[in-house]
Structures are given as C-alpha cells and as structure tokens.
Short mmCIF file of the C-alpha atoms (twelve columns), coordinates in Angstrom:
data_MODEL
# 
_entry.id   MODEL 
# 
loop_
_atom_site.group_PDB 
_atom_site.id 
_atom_site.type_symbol 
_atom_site.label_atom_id 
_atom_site.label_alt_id 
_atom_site.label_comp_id 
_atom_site.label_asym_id 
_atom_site.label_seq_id 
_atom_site.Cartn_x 
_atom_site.Cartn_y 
_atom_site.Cartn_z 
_atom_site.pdbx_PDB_model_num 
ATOM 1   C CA . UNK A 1   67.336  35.037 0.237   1 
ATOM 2   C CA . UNK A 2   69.076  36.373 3.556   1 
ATOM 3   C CA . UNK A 3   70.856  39.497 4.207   1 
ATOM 4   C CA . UNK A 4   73.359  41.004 1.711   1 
ATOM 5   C CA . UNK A 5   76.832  40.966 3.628   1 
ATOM 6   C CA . UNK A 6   78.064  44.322 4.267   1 
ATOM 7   C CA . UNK A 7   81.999  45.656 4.715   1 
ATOM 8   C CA . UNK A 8   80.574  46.646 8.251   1 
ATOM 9   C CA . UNK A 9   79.458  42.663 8.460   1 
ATOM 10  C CA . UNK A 10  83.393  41.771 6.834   1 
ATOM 11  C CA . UNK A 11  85.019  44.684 9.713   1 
ATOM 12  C CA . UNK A 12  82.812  43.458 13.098  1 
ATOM 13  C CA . UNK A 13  83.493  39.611 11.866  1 
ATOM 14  C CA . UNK A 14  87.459  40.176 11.705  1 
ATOM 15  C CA . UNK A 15  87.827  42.782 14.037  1 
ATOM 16  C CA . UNK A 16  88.913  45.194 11.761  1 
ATOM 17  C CA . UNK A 17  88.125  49.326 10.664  1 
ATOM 18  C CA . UNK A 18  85.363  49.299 7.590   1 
ATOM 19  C CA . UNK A 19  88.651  51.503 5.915   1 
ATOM 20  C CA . UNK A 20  90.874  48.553 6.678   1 
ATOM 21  C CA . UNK A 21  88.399  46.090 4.462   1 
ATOM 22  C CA . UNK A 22  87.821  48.383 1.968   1 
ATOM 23  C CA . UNK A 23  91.452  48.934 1.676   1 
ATOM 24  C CA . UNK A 24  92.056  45.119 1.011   1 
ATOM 25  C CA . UNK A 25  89.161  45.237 -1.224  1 
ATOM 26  C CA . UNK A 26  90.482  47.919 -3.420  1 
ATOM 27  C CA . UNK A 27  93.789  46.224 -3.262  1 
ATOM 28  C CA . UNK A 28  95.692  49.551 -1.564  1 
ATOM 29  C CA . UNK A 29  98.671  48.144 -0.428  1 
ATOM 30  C CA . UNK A 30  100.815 48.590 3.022   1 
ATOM 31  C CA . UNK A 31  97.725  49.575 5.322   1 
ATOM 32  C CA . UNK A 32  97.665  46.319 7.521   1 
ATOM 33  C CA . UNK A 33  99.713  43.344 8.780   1 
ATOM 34  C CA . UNK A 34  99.649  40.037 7.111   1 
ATOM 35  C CA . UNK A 35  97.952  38.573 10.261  1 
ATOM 36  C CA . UNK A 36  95.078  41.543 9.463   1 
ATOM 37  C CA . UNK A 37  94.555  40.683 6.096   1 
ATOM 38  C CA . UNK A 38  94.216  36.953 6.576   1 
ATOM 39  C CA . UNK A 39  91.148  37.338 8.937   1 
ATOM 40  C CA . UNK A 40  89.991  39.787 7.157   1 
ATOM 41  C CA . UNK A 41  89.968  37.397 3.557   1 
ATOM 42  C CA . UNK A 42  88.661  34.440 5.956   1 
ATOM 43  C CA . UNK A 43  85.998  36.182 6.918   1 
ATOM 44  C CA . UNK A 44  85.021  37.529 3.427   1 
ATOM 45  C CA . UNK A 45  85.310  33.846 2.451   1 
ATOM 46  C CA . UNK A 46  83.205  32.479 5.673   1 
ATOM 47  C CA . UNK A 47  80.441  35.221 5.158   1 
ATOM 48  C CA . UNK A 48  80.313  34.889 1.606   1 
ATOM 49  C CA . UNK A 49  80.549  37.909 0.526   1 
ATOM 50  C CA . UNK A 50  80.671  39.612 -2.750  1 
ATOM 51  C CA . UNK A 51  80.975  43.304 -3.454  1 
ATOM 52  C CA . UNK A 52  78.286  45.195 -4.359  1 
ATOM 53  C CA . UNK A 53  78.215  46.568 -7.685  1 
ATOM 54  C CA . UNK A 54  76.293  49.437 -7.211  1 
ATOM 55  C CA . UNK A 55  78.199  50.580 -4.194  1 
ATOM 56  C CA . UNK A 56  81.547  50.178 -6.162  1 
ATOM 57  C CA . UNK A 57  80.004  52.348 -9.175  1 
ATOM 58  C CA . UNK A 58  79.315  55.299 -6.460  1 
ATOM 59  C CA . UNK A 59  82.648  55.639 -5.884  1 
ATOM 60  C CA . UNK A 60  85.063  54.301 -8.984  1 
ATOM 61  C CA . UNK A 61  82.161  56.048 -11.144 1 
ATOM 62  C CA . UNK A 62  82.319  53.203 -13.596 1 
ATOM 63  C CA . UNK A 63  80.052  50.485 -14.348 1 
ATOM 64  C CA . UNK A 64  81.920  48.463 -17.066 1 
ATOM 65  C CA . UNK A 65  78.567  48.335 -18.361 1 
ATOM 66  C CA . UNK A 66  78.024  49.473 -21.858 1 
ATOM 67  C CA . UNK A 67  74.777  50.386 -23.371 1 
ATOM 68  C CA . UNK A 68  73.757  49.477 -26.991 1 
ATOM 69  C CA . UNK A 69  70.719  50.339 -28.943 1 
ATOM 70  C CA . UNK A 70  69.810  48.855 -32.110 1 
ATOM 71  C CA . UNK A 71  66.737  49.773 -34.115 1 
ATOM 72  C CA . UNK A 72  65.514  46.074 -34.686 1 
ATOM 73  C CA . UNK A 73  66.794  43.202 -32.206 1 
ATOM 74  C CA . UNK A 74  64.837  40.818 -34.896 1 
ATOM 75  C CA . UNK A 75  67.113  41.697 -37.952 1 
ATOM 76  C CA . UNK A 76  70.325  39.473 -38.203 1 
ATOM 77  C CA . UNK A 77  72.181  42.215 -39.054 1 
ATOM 78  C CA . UNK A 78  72.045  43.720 -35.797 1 
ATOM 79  C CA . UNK A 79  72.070  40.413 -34.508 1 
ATOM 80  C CA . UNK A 80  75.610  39.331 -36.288 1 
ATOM 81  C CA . UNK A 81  76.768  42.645 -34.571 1 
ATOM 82  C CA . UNK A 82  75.613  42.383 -31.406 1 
ATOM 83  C CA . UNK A 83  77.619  39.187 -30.928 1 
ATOM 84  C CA . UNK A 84  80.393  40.750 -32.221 1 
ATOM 85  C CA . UNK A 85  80.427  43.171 -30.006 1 
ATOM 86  C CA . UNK A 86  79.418  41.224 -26.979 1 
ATOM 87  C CA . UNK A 87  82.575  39.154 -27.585 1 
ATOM 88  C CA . UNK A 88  84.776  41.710 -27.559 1 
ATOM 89  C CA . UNK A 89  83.366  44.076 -24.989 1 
ATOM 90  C CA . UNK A 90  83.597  40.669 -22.467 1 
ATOM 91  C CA . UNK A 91  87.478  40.162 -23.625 1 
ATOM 92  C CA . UNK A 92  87.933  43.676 -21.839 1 
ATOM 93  C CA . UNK A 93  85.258  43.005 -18.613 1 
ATOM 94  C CA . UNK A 94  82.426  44.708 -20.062 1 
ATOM 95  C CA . UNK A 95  78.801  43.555 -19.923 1 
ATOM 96  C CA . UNK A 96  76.383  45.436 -22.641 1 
ATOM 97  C CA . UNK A 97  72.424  46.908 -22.090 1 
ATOM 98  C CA . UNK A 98  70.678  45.890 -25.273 1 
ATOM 99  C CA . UNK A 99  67.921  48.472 -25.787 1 
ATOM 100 C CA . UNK A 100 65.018  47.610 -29.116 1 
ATOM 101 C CA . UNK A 101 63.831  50.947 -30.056 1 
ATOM 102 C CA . UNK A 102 61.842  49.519 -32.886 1 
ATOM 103 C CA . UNK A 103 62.955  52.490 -35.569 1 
ATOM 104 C CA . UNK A 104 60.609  55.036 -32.717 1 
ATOM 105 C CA . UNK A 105 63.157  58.055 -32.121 1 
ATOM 106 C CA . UNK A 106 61.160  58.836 -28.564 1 
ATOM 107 C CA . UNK A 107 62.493  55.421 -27.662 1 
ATOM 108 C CA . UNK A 108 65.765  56.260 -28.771 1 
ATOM 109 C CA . UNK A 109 66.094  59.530 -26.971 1 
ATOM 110 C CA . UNK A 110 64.601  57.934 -23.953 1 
ATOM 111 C CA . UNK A 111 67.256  54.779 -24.174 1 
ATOM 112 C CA . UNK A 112 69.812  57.195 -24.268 1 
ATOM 113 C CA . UNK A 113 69.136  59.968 -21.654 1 
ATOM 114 C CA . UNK A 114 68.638  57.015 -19.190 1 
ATOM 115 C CA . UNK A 115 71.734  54.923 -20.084 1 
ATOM 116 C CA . UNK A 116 74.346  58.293 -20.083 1 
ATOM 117 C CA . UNK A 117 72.757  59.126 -16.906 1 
ATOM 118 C CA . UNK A 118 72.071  55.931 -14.634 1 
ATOM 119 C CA . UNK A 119 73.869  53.282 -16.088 1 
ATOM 120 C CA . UNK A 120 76.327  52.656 -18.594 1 
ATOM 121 C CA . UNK A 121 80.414  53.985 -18.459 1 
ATOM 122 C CA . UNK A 122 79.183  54.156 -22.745 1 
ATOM 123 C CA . UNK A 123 76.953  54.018 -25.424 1 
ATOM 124 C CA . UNK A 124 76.788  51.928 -29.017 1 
ATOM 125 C CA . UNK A 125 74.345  53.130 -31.266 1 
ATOM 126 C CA . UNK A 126 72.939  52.180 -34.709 1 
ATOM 127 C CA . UNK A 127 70.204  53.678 -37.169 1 
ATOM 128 C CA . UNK A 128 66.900  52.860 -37.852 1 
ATOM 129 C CA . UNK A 129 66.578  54.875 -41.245 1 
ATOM 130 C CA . UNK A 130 68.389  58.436 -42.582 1 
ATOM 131 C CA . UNK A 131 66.247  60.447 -41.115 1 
ATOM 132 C CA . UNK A 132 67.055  60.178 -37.624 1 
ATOM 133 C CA . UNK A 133 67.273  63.219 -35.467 1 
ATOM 134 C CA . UNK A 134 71.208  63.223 -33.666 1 
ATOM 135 C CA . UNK A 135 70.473  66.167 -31.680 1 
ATOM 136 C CA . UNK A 136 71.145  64.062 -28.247 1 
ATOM 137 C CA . UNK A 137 73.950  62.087 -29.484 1 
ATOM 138 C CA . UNK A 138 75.910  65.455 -30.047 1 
ATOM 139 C CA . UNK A 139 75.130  66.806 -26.868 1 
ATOM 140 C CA . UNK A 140 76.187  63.665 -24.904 1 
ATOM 141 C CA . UNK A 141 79.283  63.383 -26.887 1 
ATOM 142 C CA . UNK A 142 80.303  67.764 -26.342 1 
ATOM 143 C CA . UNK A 143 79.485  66.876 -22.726 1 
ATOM 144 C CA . UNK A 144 82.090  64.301 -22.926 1 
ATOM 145 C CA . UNK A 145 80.183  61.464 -22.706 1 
ATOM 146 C CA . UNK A 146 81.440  58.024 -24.469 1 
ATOM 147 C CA . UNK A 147 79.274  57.284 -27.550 1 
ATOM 148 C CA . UNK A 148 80.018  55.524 -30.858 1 
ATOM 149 C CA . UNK A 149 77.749  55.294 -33.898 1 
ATOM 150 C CA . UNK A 150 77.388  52.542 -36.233 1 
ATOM 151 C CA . UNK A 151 75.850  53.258 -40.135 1 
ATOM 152 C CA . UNK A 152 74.559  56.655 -38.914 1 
ATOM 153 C CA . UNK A 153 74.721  59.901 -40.999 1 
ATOM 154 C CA . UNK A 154 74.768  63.386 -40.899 1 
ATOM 155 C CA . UNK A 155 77.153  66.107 -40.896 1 
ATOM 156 C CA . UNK A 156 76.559  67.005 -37.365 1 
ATOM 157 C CA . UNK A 157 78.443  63.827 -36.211 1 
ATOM 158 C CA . UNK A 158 81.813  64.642 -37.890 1 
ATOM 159 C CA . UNK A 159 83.387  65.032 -34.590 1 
ATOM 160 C CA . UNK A 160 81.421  61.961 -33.113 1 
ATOM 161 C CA . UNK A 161 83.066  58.379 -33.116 1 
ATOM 162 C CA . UNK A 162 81.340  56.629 -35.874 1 
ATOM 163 C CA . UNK A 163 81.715  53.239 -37.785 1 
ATOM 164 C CA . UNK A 164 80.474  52.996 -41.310 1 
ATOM 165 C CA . UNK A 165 80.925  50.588 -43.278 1 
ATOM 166 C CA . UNK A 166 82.447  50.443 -47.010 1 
ATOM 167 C CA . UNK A 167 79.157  48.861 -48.749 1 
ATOM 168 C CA . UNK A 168 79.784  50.415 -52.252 1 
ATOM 169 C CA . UNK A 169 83.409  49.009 -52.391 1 
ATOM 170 C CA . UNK A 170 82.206  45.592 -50.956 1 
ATOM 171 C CA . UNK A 171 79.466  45.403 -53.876 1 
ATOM 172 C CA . UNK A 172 82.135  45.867 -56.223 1 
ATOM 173 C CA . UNK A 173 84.522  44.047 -54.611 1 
ATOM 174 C CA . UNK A 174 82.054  40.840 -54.891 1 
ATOM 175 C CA . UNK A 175 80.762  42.068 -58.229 1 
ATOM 176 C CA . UNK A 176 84.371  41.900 -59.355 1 
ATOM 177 C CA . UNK A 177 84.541  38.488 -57.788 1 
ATOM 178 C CA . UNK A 178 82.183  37.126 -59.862 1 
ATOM 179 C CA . UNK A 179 83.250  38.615 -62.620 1 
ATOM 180 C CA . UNK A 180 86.459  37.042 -62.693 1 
ATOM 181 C CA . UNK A 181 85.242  33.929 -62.201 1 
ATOM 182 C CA . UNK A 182 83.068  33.658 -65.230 1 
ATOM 183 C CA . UNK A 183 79.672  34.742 -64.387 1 
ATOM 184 C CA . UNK A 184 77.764  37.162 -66.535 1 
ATOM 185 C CA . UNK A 185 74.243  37.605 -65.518 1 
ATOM 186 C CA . UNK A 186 75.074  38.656 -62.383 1 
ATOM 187 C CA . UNK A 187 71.856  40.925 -61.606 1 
# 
C-alpha cells in the first residue's frame, strides 16, 4: 500500500492553494474559476484520492458514526434490532460501532466513555438486566451528549431519550387474538 494522497499532494499537482482544494472539497462556492476547479477535480481523479475521514471529523466534529451496545450480540433479539437499526441509520449516512458487553457493567461504562469521547457523533444503548447502574448515561446525556436507551429503566432517565416497548399490551393484544379465534388452552 503506497502513500495516502494528501490536499498538499491535490494543491502541488494542480497548481493550486491547499485552501483552494479544500474549498472545492467542502463544496464552498465562488472561490475559484471554472478553469481552477477542473484541474483541481482532474487531479483528485488522476491521484486517486479520497478524503480522509479522520481529518474531516477534526474539523466538521462529526463522524456519522454511531455507537451501539447491546448486552448479548448472540440473542436474536438484539440481533432483529440491530438490523433494524443498521438499515435505517445507513438510509441517513450513518455507519454503527457494535460493542458486546456480555451483561458486565465495567464493559459497559468502558464502551461508553470511549465511544462519547473518541468516536461516535451518538450512542444506542440496551440493558442487560434491571439492575444496571445509569450513572454515566445521565452524565453524558446533561453534558449534551446524544444517547438513546432501548428497554432500560429507572427513574433517573426520565429526561433521557428512551424506547420501551409496550410488552404487556402486546401479550394481550395476542392473547386476545387467540381468543377470538377459538382457542382456549392458551397457557
């Protein structure tokens, strides 16, 4: 693998100010002539070059990655959901982080720390039982962090974005189904 291609590389190779390719890059209109931004585009195309992610990050401070952690990648449950989300988060040009804790809360609080920190523009996070501590995911969310919990509970996430799902009315929902359509011994 040679040398990553630089905007210095893109500027020397069409004669051009590093501002003036990062400019076109960044699509900031009325800084250069036509003529300009053809050589400059030719010689993105001839050099191959592709923008680094990490640099953009620095300075748009987004990542359009988003981080989720699931107590138990093995159960299809979080599985089903995963894809779900995966699907959707693509529609809008995200890619997701999918962090295993295996139900160990040091895990989780070390999954989390590191993805609000380093990575991830948000965070998706599930429960591995009702005991877990939410002490971090309040403190990222007052320090305006994104962060959205799925089947998690406790009344110190009231002002936390949270999904829960409506399991009693779906029992009787089905329950109700079945009912109806002759069954008995449903138990």
């Amino acid at each position: 693998m040679g040398k990553k291609v630089t905007i210095r590389d893109i500027a020397r190779e069409s004669g051009v100010s590093t501002t003036t390719v990062s400019r076109l890059l960044n699509h900031v209109e009325g800084y250069c002539s036509k003529d300009t931004e053809q050589r400059v585009w030719a010689a993105i195309k001839r050099l191959n070059y592709h923008p680094s992610k990490i640099a953009r990050s620095l300075v748009t401070q987004k990542t359009n990655l988003i981080g989720v952690i699931f107590p138990d990648i093995y159960n299809s449950f979080f599985q089903d959901l995963f894809r779900g989300v995966e699907e959707y988060a693509s529609s809008l040009g995200y890619q997701l982080i999918l962090c295993n804790t295996d139900g160990d809360s040091k895990k989780e609080r070390d999954y989390l720390l590191n993805l609000a920190e380093n990575l991830t523009d948000g965070i998706i996070i599930s429960t591995s039982n009702g005991k877990d501590d939410n002490t971090t995911i309040v403190d990222l969310h007052k320090k305006g962090f994104p962060i959205v919990t799925v089947e998690r509970y406790g009344k110190e996430l009231k002002d936390v974005p949270r999904i829960l799902f409506a399991n009693r009315e779906a029992e009787e929902r089905v329950v109700d189904y079945l009912y109806r359509s002759g069954h008995r011994r449903i138990a």
